[in-house]
mmCIF file of C-alpha atoms and ligand atoms in Angstrom:
data_model
loop_
_atom_site.group_PDB
_atom_site.id
_atom_site.type_symbol
_atom_site.label_atom_id
_atom_site.label_comp_id
_atom_site.label_asym_id
_atom_site.label_seq_id
_atom_site.Cartn_x
_atom_site.Cartn_y
_atom_site.Cartn_z
ATOM 1 C CA MET H 1 0.067 -0.002 0.006
ATOM 2 C CA GLU H 2 1.213 3.482 -0.905
ATOM 3 C CA VAL H 3 0.161 6.847 0.607
ATOM 4 C CA ILE H 4 0.106 9.452 -2.108
ATOM 5 C CA THR H 5 -0.246 13.213 -1.585
ATOM 6 C CA ARG H 6 0.162 14.485 -5.156
ATOM 7 C CA VAL H 7 -2.493 14.359 -7.898
ATOM 8 C CA ALA H 8 0.212 13.792 -10.623
ATOM 9 C CA ASP H 9 1.729 10.875 -8.713
ATOM 10 C CA LEU H 10 -1.694 9.132 -8.242
ATOM 11 C CA ARG H 11 -2.525 9.687 -11.891
ATOM 12 C CA ASN H 12 0.868 8.003 -12.856
ATOM 13 C CA ARG H 13 0.089 4.922 -10.749
ATOM 14 C CA LEU H 14 -3.433 4.612 -12.147
ATOM 15 C CA ASP H 15 -2.859 5.595 -15.719
ATOM 16 C CA LYS H 16 -3.053 2.139 -17.209
ATOM 17 C CA GLU H 17 -5.541 0.678 -14.711
ATOM 18 C CA SER H 18 -8.848 -0.330 -16.028
ATOM 19 C CA SER H 19 -10.334 -1.781 -12.883
ATOM 20 C CA VAL H 20 -10.249 0.886 -10.131
ATOM 21 C CA GLY H 21 -12.562 1.027 -7.160
ATOM 22 C CA PHE H 22 -12.651 4.342 -5.217
ATOM 23 C CA VAL H 23 -13.893 5.122 -1.791
ATOM 24 C CA PRO H 24 -13.901 8.854 -0.817
ATOM 25 C CA THR H 25 -13.748 9.482 2.914
ATOM 26 C CA MET H 26 -12.960 12.224 5.446
ATOM 27 C CA GLY H 27 -11.036 9.731 7.536
ATOM 28 C CA ALA H 28 -11.616 8.698 11.112
ATOM 29 C CA LEU H 29 -12.421 5.358 9.647
ATOM 30 C CA HIS H 30 -14.912 2.981 11.226
ATOM 31 C CA ASN H 31 -16.696 -0.239 10.107
ATOM 32 C CA GLY H 32 -19.086 1.780 7.870
ATOM 33 C CA HIS H 33 -16.037 2.945 5.877
ATOM 34 C CA LYS H 34 -14.696 -0.640 5.959
ATOM 35 C CA ALA H 35 -17.815 -1.906 4.400
ATOM 36 C CA LEU H 36 -17.331 0.383 1.469
ATOM 37 C CA ILE H 37 -13.595 -0.614 1.237
ATOM 38 C CA ASP H 38 -14.400 -4.312 1.428
ATOM 39 C CA ARG H 39 -16.983 -4.003 -1.208
ATOM 40 C CA ALA H 40 -14.430 -2.068 -3.455
ATOM 41 C CA ARG H 41 -11.830 -4.683 -2.755
ATOM 42 C CA ALA H 42 -14.064 -7.476 -3.856
ATOM 43 C CA GLU H 43 -15.090 -5.793 -7.106
ATOM 44 C CA ASN H 44 -11.974 -4.170 -8.453
ATOM 45 C CA ARG H 45 -8.372 -4.878 -9.200
ATOM 46 C CA VAL H 46 -7.136 -1.699 -7.644
ATOM 47 C CA VAL H 47 -8.661 0.083 -4.618
ATOM 48 C CA VAL H 48 -8.086 3.726 -3.821
ATOM 49 C CA VAL H 49 -9.327 5.305 -0.629
ATOM 50 C CA SER H 50 -9.115 9.098 -0.229
ATOM 51 C CA ILE H 51 -8.830 10.823 3.126
ATOM 52 C CA PHE H 52 -9.554 14.451 2.936
ATOM 53 C CA VAL H 53 -11.479 16.622 5.397
ATOM 54 C CA ASN H 54 -12.955 18.964 2.779
ATOM 55 C CA PRO H 55 -13.192 22.459 4.059
ATOM 56 C CA THR H 56 -15.794 23.662 1.567
ATOM 57 C CA GLN H 57 -18.584 21.342 2.797
ATOM 58 C CA PHE H 58 -18.369 22.624 6.368
ATOM 59 C CA LEU H 59 -20.341 25.691 7.188
ATOM 60 C CA GLU H 60 -19.127 28.608 9.461
ATOM 61 C CA GLY H 61 -19.398 27.445 12.995
ATOM 62 C CA GLU H 62 -19.401 23.678 12.156
ATOM 63 C CA ASP H 63 -16.769 21.204 13.342
ATOM 64 C CA PHE H 64 -14.158 21.540 10.547
ATOM 65 C CA SER H 65 -11.284 22.286 12.921
ATOM 66 C CA LYS H 66 -12.156 19.659 15.520
ATOM 67 C CA TYR H 67 -13.231 16.991 13.048
ATOM 68 C CA PRO H 68 -11.381 13.928 14.152
ATOM 69 C CA ARG H 69 -8.065 13.229 12.297
ATOM 70 C CA THR H 70 -6.698 9.813 13.046
ATOM 71 C CA PHE H 71 -4.354 9.088 10.134
ATOM 72 C CA ASP H 72 -2.063 6.483 11.770
ATOM 73 C CA LYS H 73 -5.136 4.251 12.652
ATOM 74 C CA ASP H 74 -6.743 4.942 9.287
ATOM 75 C CA ARG H 75 -3.600 3.815 7.485
ATOM 76 C CA GLU H 76 -3.658 0.653 9.438
ATOM 77 C CA VAL H 77 -7.438 0.006 8.686
ATOM 78 C CA CYS H 78 -6.659 0.514 4.943
ATOM 79 C CA ARG H 79 -3.611 -1.680 4.914
ATOM 80 C CA LEU H 80 -5.375 -4.523 6.658
ATOM 81 C CA SER H 81 -8.338 -4.103 4.244
ATOM 82 C CA GLY H 82 -6.036 -4.563 1.199
ATOM 83 C CA VAL H 83 -6.198 -0.947 -0.072
ATOM 84 C CA ASP H 84 -3.648 -0.204 -2.803
ATOM 85 C CA TYR H 85 -3.456 3.543 -2.519
ATOM 86 C CA ILE H 86 -4.468 6.134 0.036
ATOM 87 C CA PHE H 87 -4.910 9.558 -1.609
ATOM 88 C CA LEU H 88 -4.080 12.191 1.178
ATOM 89 C CA PRO H 89 -3.970 15.567 -0.546
ATOM 90 C CA ASP H 90 -3.253 18.987 1.067
ATOM 91 C CA VAL H 91 -6.030 21.511 0.456
ATOM 92 C CA ASP H 92 -3.733 23.428 -1.938
ATOM 93 C CA GLU H 93 -3.291 20.303 -4.054
ATOM 94 C CA VAL H 94 -7.038 20.114 -4.919
ATOM 95 C CA TYR H 95 -8.256 23.750 -4.605
ATOM 96 C CA PHE H 96 -7.268 26.835 -6.573
ATOM 97 C CA SER H 97 -7.831 30.511 -5.953
ATOM 98 C CA ASP H 98 -10.878 32.099 -7.437
ATOM 99 C CA GLU H 99 -11.842 28.731 -8.875
ATOM 100 C CA LEU H 100 -15.159 27.905 -10.711
ATOM 101 C CA SER H 101 -17.742 26.071 -8.744
ATOM 102 C CA ILE H 102 -20.468 23.657 -9.130
ATOM 103 C CA LEU H 103 -24.009 24.232 -7.624
ATOM 104 C CA ALA H 104 -26.248 21.650 -6.067
ATOM 105 C CA PRO H 105 -29.646 21.495 -7.750
ATOM 106 C CA LYS H 106 -31.927 24.382 -6.532
ATOM 107 C CA GLU H 107 -34.686 22.103 -5.056
ATOM 108 C CA ARG H 108 -33.201 18.758 -4.104
ATOM 109 C CA GLY H 109 -29.973 20.297 -3.037
ATOM 110 C CA PHE H 110 -31.516 22.759 -0.660
ATOM 111 C CA THR H 111 -34.141 20.632 1.216
ATOM 112 C CA LEU H 112 -33.486 18.565 4.374
ATOM 113 C CA GLU H 113 -29.708 18.522 4.923
ATOM 114 C CA GLY H 114 -29.334 21.226 2.196
ATOM 115 C CA PHE H 115 -31.799 23.414 4.091
ATOM 116 C CA HIS H 116 -30.158 22.981 7.437
ATOM 117 C CA ARG H 117 -26.626 23.184 6.077
ATOM 118 C CA ILE H 118 -26.989 25.864 3.217
ATOM 119 C CA GLY H 119 -24.148 25.336 0.850
ATOM 120 C CA HIS H 120 -22.886 22.054 2.261
ATOM 121 C CA PHE H 121 -23.988 20.125 -0.903
ATOM 122 C CA ASN H 122 -22.204 22.631 -3.177
ATOM 123 C CA GLY H 123 -18.877 21.935 -1.419
ATOM 124 C CA MET H 124 -19.564 18.249 -1.296
ATOM 125 C CA LEU H 125 -20.285 17.999 -5.070
ATOM 126 C CA GLN H 126 -17.307 20.236 -5.803
ATOM 127 C CA ILE H 127 -14.892 17.776 -4.022
ATOM 128 C CA VAL H 128 -16.485 14.546 -5.179
ATOM 129 C CA LEU H 129 -16.425 15.823 -8.828
ATOM 130 C CA LYS H 130 -12.712 16.734 -8.349
ATOM 131 C CA LEU H 131 -11.923 13.454 -6.831
ATOM 132 C CA LEU H 132 -13.801 11.411 -9.343
ATOM 133 C CA ASN H 133 -11.826 13.249 -12.113
ATOM 134 C CA ILE H 134 -8.501 12.740 -10.357
ATOM 135 C CA VAL H 135 -9.038 9.009 -9.669
ATOM 136 C CA GLN H 136 -11.158 8.263 -12.791
ATOM 137 C CA PRO H 137 -12.387 4.987 -11.193
ATOM 138 C CA GLN H 138 -14.709 2.517 -12.804
ATOM 139 C CA ASN H 139 -16.639 2.088 -9.518
ATOM 140 C CA ALA H 140 -17.091 4.587 -6.618
ATOM 141 C CA TYR H 141 -18.606 3.557 -3.373
ATOM 142 C CA PHE H 142 -20.936 5.688 -1.284
ATOM 143 C CA GLY H 143 -22.809 4.898 1.915
ATOM 144 C CA LYS H 144 -26.704 5.067 2.125
ATOM 145 C CA LYS H 145 -25.930 6.697 5.445
ATOM 146 C CA ASP H 146 -25.755 9.946 3.652
ATOM 147 C CA ALA H 147 -28.772 9.255 1.513
ATOM 148 C CA GLN H 148 -29.277 12.763 0.136
ATOM 149 C CA GLN H 149 -25.526 13.086 -0.661
ATOM 150 C CA LEU H 150 -25.728 9.760 -2.483
ATOM 151 C CA ALA H 151 -28.867 10.868 -4.501
ATOM 152 C CA LEU H 152 -27.133 14.126 -5.440
ATOM 153 C CA ILE H 153 -23.960 12.345 -6.541
ATOM 154 C CA GLN H 154 -26.036 10.031 -8.645
ATOM 155 C CA GLN H 155 -27.726 13.002 -10.229
ATOM 156 C CA MET H 156 -24.344 14.677 -10.939
ATOM 157 C CA VAL H 157 -23.021 11.584 -12.502
ATOM 158 C CA LYS H 158 -26.059 11.304 -14.789
ATOM 159 C CA GLU H 159 -26.454 15.071 -15.602
ATOM 160 C CA LEU H 160 -22.693 15.729 -16.179
ATOM 161 C CA PHE H 161 -22.268 12.452 -18.107
ATOM 162 C CA LEU H 162 -19.501 11.185 -15.867
ATOM 163 C CA ARG H 163 -18.127 7.795 -16.750
ATOM 164 C CA VAL H 164 -18.403 6.069 -13.378
ATOM 165 C CA ASN H 165 -20.620 3.528 -11.819
ATOM 166 C CA ILE H 166 -21.939 4.669 -8.345
ATOM 167 C CA VAL H 167 -22.263 1.792 -5.896
ATOM 168 C CA PRO H 168 -24.587 2.536 -2.820
ATOM 169 C CA VAL H 169 -23.571 0.493 0.328
ATOM 170 C CA ASP H 170 -25.991 -0.290 3.223
ATOM 171 C CA ILE H 171 -25.676 1.489 6.605
ATOM 172 C CA ILE H 172 -23.520 -0.256 9.174
ATOM 173 C CA ARG H 173 -24.772 0.067 12.670
ATOM 174 C CA ASP H 174 -23.401 -0.708 16.198
ATOM 175 C CA ARG H 175 -24.937 -3.568 18.016
ATOM 176 C CA ASP H 176 -27.353 -1.324 19.726
ATOM 177 C CA GLY H 177 -28.524 0.128 16.412
ATOM 178 C CA LEU H 178 -26.781 3.472 16.346
ATOM 179 C CA ALA H 179 -25.494 4.078 12.801
ATOM 180 C CA LEU H 180 -21.696 4.307 12.801
ATOM 181 C CA SER H 181 -20.368 7.783 12.272
ATOM 182 C CA SER H 182 -17.049 9.562 12.709
ATOM 183 C CA ARG H 183 -19.111 12.040 14.770
ATOM 184 C CA ASN H 184 -20.161 9.443 17.293
ATOM 185 C CA ARG H 185 -16.910 9.922 19.068
ATOM 186 C CA TYR H 186 -18.064 13.482 20.139
ATOM 187 C CA LEU H 187 -20.823 11.827 22.232
ATOM 188 C CA SER H 188 -20.604 11.456 25.974
ATOM 189 C CA HIS H 189 -21.981 8.115 27.453
ATOM 190 C CA SER H 190 -25.291 9.754 28.386
ATOM 191 C CA GLU H 191 -25.547 11.510 24.977
ATOM 192 C CA ARG H 192 -24.909 8.197 23.215
ATOM 193 C CA ASP H 193 -27.655 6.574 25.270
ATOM 194 C CA ARG H 194 -30.067 9.392 24.243
ATOM 195 C CA ALA H 195 -28.984 9.097 20.596
ATOM 196 C CA LEU H 196 -30.492 5.556 20.605
ATOM 197 C CA ALA H 197 -33.794 7.212 20.188
ATOM 198 C CA ILE H 198 -32.781 7.746 16.519
ATOM 199 C CA PRO H 199 -32.661 4.056 15.432
ATOM 200 C CA LYS H 200 -35.592 3.441 17.707
ATOM 201 C CA SER H 201 -37.703 6.062 16.002
ATOM 202 C CA LEU H 202 -36.735 4.533 12.539
ATOM 203 C CA GLU H 203 -37.889 1.216 13.908
ATOM 204 C CA ILE H 204 -41.183 2.668 14.964
ATOM 205 C CA GLY H 205 -41.595 4.172 11.461
ATOM 206 C CA SER H 206 -40.787 0.968 9.685
ATOM 207 C CA LYS H 207 -42.998 -1.160 11.892
ATOM 208 C CA LEU H 208 -45.852 1.154 11.219
ATOM 209 C CA ILE H 209 -45.270 0.775 7.559
ATOM 210 C CA MET H 210 -45.069 -3.010 7.967
ATOM 211 C CA SER H 211 -48.457 -2.996 9.748
ATOM 212 C CA GLY H 212 -50.083 -1.120 6.891
ATOM 213 C CA GLU H 213 -49.845 2.513 7.674
ATOM 214 C CA ARG H 214 -48.992 4.665 4.595
ATOM 215 C CA SER H 215 -49.645 8.260 5.674
ATOM 216 C CA THR H 216 -46.347 9.948 5.975
ATOM 217 C CA SER H 217 -47.614 12.552 8.430
ATOM 218 C CA VAL H 218 -49.074 9.899 10.722
ATOM 219 C CA ILE H 219 -45.668 8.113 10.732
ATOM 220 C CA ILE H 220 -43.668 11.286 11.110
ATOM 221 C CA ASN H 221 -45.780 12.285 14.128
ATOM 222 C CA ARG H 222 -45.172 8.913 15.856
ATOM 223 C CA MET H 223 -41.425 9.275 15.254
ATOM 224 C CA LEU H 224 -41.376 12.852 16.398
ATOM 225 C CA ASN H 225 -42.824 11.541 19.671
ATOM 226 C CA ALA H 226 -40.111 9.073 20.070
ATOM 227 C CA LEU H 227 -37.476 11.677 19.445
ATOM 228 C CA GLN H 228 -38.936 14.372 21.761
ATOM 229 C CA GLU H 229 -36.010 14.321 24.241
ATOM 230 C CA LEU H 230 -33.671 15.439 21.424
ATOM 231 C CA ASP H 231 -33.261 18.596 19.506
ATOM 232 C CA ILE H 232 -34.853 17.625 16.160
ATOM 233 C CA ASP H 233 -33.758 19.234 12.845
ATOM 234 C CA TYR H 234 -36.112 17.152 10.782
ATOM 235 C CA VAL H 235 -38.052 13.880 10.432
ATOM 236 C CA GLU H 236 -39.177 13.342 6.804
ATOM 237 C CA ILE H 237 -40.247 10.623 4.551
ATOM 238 C CA VAL H 238 -39.463 11.252 0.835
ATOM 239 C CA ARG H 239 -39.372 9.437 -2.362
ATOM 240 C CA ARG H 240 -35.969 8.080 -3.242
ATOM 241 C CA ASP H 241 -35.634 11.005 -5.677
ATOM 242 C CA PHE H 242 -36.171 13.285 -2.626
ATOM 243 C CA GLN H 243 -39.544 14.493 -3.821
ATOM 244 C CA ASN H 244 -42.171 14.920 -1.048
ATOM 245 C CA ILE H 245 -44.855 12.282 -0.675
ATOM 246 C CA GLU H 246 -48.002 12.015 1.387
ATOM 247 C CA SER H 247 -48.207 8.292 1.209
ATOM 248 C CA VAL H 248 -45.296 5.874 1.538
ATOM 249 C CA GLU H 249 -44.346 4.147 -1.703
ATOM 250 C CA ILE H 250 -42.985 0.720 -0.620
ATOM 251 C CA GLY H 251 -39.660 0.093 -2.277
ATOM 252 C CA ASN H 252 -39.232 3.747 -3.321
ATOM 253 C CA SER H 253 -39.179 5.706 -0.131
ATOM 254 C CA ILE H 254 -36.642 6.925 2.527
ATOM 255 C CA ILE H 255 -37.407 7.808 6.210
ATOM 256 C CA LEU H 256 -34.865 10.429 7.301
ATOM 257 C CA VAL H 257 -33.860 11.752 10.715
ATOM 258 C CA ALA H 258 -31.622 14.628 11.701
ATOM 259 C CA VAL H 259 -31.100 15.589 15.357
ATOM 260 C CA ARG H 260 -28.665 17.282 17.625
ATOM 261 C CA VAL H 261 -27.569 15.418 20.791
ATOM 262 C CA GLY H 262 -25.796 18.035 22.807
ATOM 263 C CA ASN H 263 -23.497 19.782 20.426
ATOM 264 C CA THR H 264 -23.277 16.782 17.979
ATOM 265 C CA ARG H 265 -25.496 16.675 14.914
ATOM 266 C CA LEU H 266 -26.399 13.144 13.810
ATOM 267 C CA ILE H 267 -28.330 11.894 10.756
ATOM 268 C CA ASP H 268 -29.785 8.431 10.035
ATOM 269 C CA ASN H 269 -32.282 6.974 7.574
ATOM 270 C CA MET H 270 -33.920 3.863 6.432
ATOM 271 C CA PHE H 271 -34.912 2.877 2.883
ATOM 272 C CA VAL H 272 -38.352 1.428 2.771
HETATM 273 P P1 AMP R 301 -17.461 10.335 5.652
HETATM 274 O O1 AMP R 301 -16.001 9.972 5.977
HETATM 275 O O2 AMP R 301 -18.300 10.553 6.707
HETATM 276 O O3 AMP R 301 -17.481 11.501 4.638
HETATM 277 O O4 AMP R 301 -18.077 9.113 4.870
HETATM 278 C C1 AMP R 301 -17.397 8.513 3.844
HETATM 279 C C2 AMP R 301 -18.349 7.506 3.130
HETATM 280 O O5 AMP R 301 -18.596 6.604 4.071
HETATM 281 C C3 AMP R 301 -19.680 8.120 2.685
HETATM 282 O O6 AMP R 301 -20.050 7.556 1.446
HETATM 283 C C4 AMP R 301 -20.558 7.733 3.784
HETATM 284 O O7 AMP R 301 -21.901 7.643 3.436
HETATM 285 C C5 AMP R 301 -20.008 6.377 4.191
HETATM 286 N N1 AMP R 301 -20.478 6.006 5.556
HETATM 287 C C6 AMP R 301 -20.270 6.627 6.690
HETATM 288 N N2 AMP R 301 -20.919 6.110 7.687
HETATM 289 C C7 AMP R 301 -21.389 4.933 7.245
HETATM 290 C C8 AMP R 301 -22.054 3.799 7.844
HETATM 291 N N3 AMP R 301 -22.425 3.784 9.089
HETATM 292 N N4 AMP R 301 -22.433 2.844 7.020
HETATM 293 C C9 AMP R 301 -22.260 2.863 5.628
HETATM 294 N N5 AMP R 301 -21.580 3.836 5.106
HETATM 295 C C10 AMP R 301 -21.132 4.922 5.838
#
């Protein structure tokens, strides 16, 4: 395994490769990331993991400066998972002064996460487009954990005619149901206990659906009840294209939750 910091060096290594799997991350790797890496390892000859805490997708006042940076441990996770290249660029390697920018779609890019974190998806799409162009993988792996991010990346790939196959990977959870996230490490013990209301609320939602309930407002209200101890940003049920729906479409809907537990913002979802 090689750690590469320069775009030109990575391109040299990958120039003649026709089976490259790519996993973009912000590091602080956990088993959610590992699921993406394992899938990439199984499906490609060469596996590239990028580790880059992208400044442009953090808003003023968010956790950019204190975001966990655990490179030594991340390198070990990658090595043990059979990664070929870690791409670890500096900000100056990938960003330019007065550069052009890409904008998230006006509607789907500015609801839910895009509404609560205005501009976040512009920065996210900007870096993902850059990374996809640098690595030029055949397959790129993204977690369903960030469902709206995944949908916007799929939209970008389609509408900008990018030549890459986007592979969605299921959410990995802790044994108690909490979705793994690099931000979970900000939680105190008691905050973590309270955060378990998130997967519980999703379970309540999915059980209601399984028992025949289809009204999104009825389901959302029951979920809001289960989350009332937390500071809720939103609970929503949307179609997989992120259009609003009044009635759940089985096999084509997503239940989404975003809350704050203390100072930590957590998101989770369930595809139904
Ligand atoms: P991040 O490092 O948080 O930017 O995440 C990098 C990639 O890992 C994204 O595609 C995430 O959706 C994915 N990811 C993060 N947490 C999980 C999880 N618990 N299960 C599956 N994928 C995840």
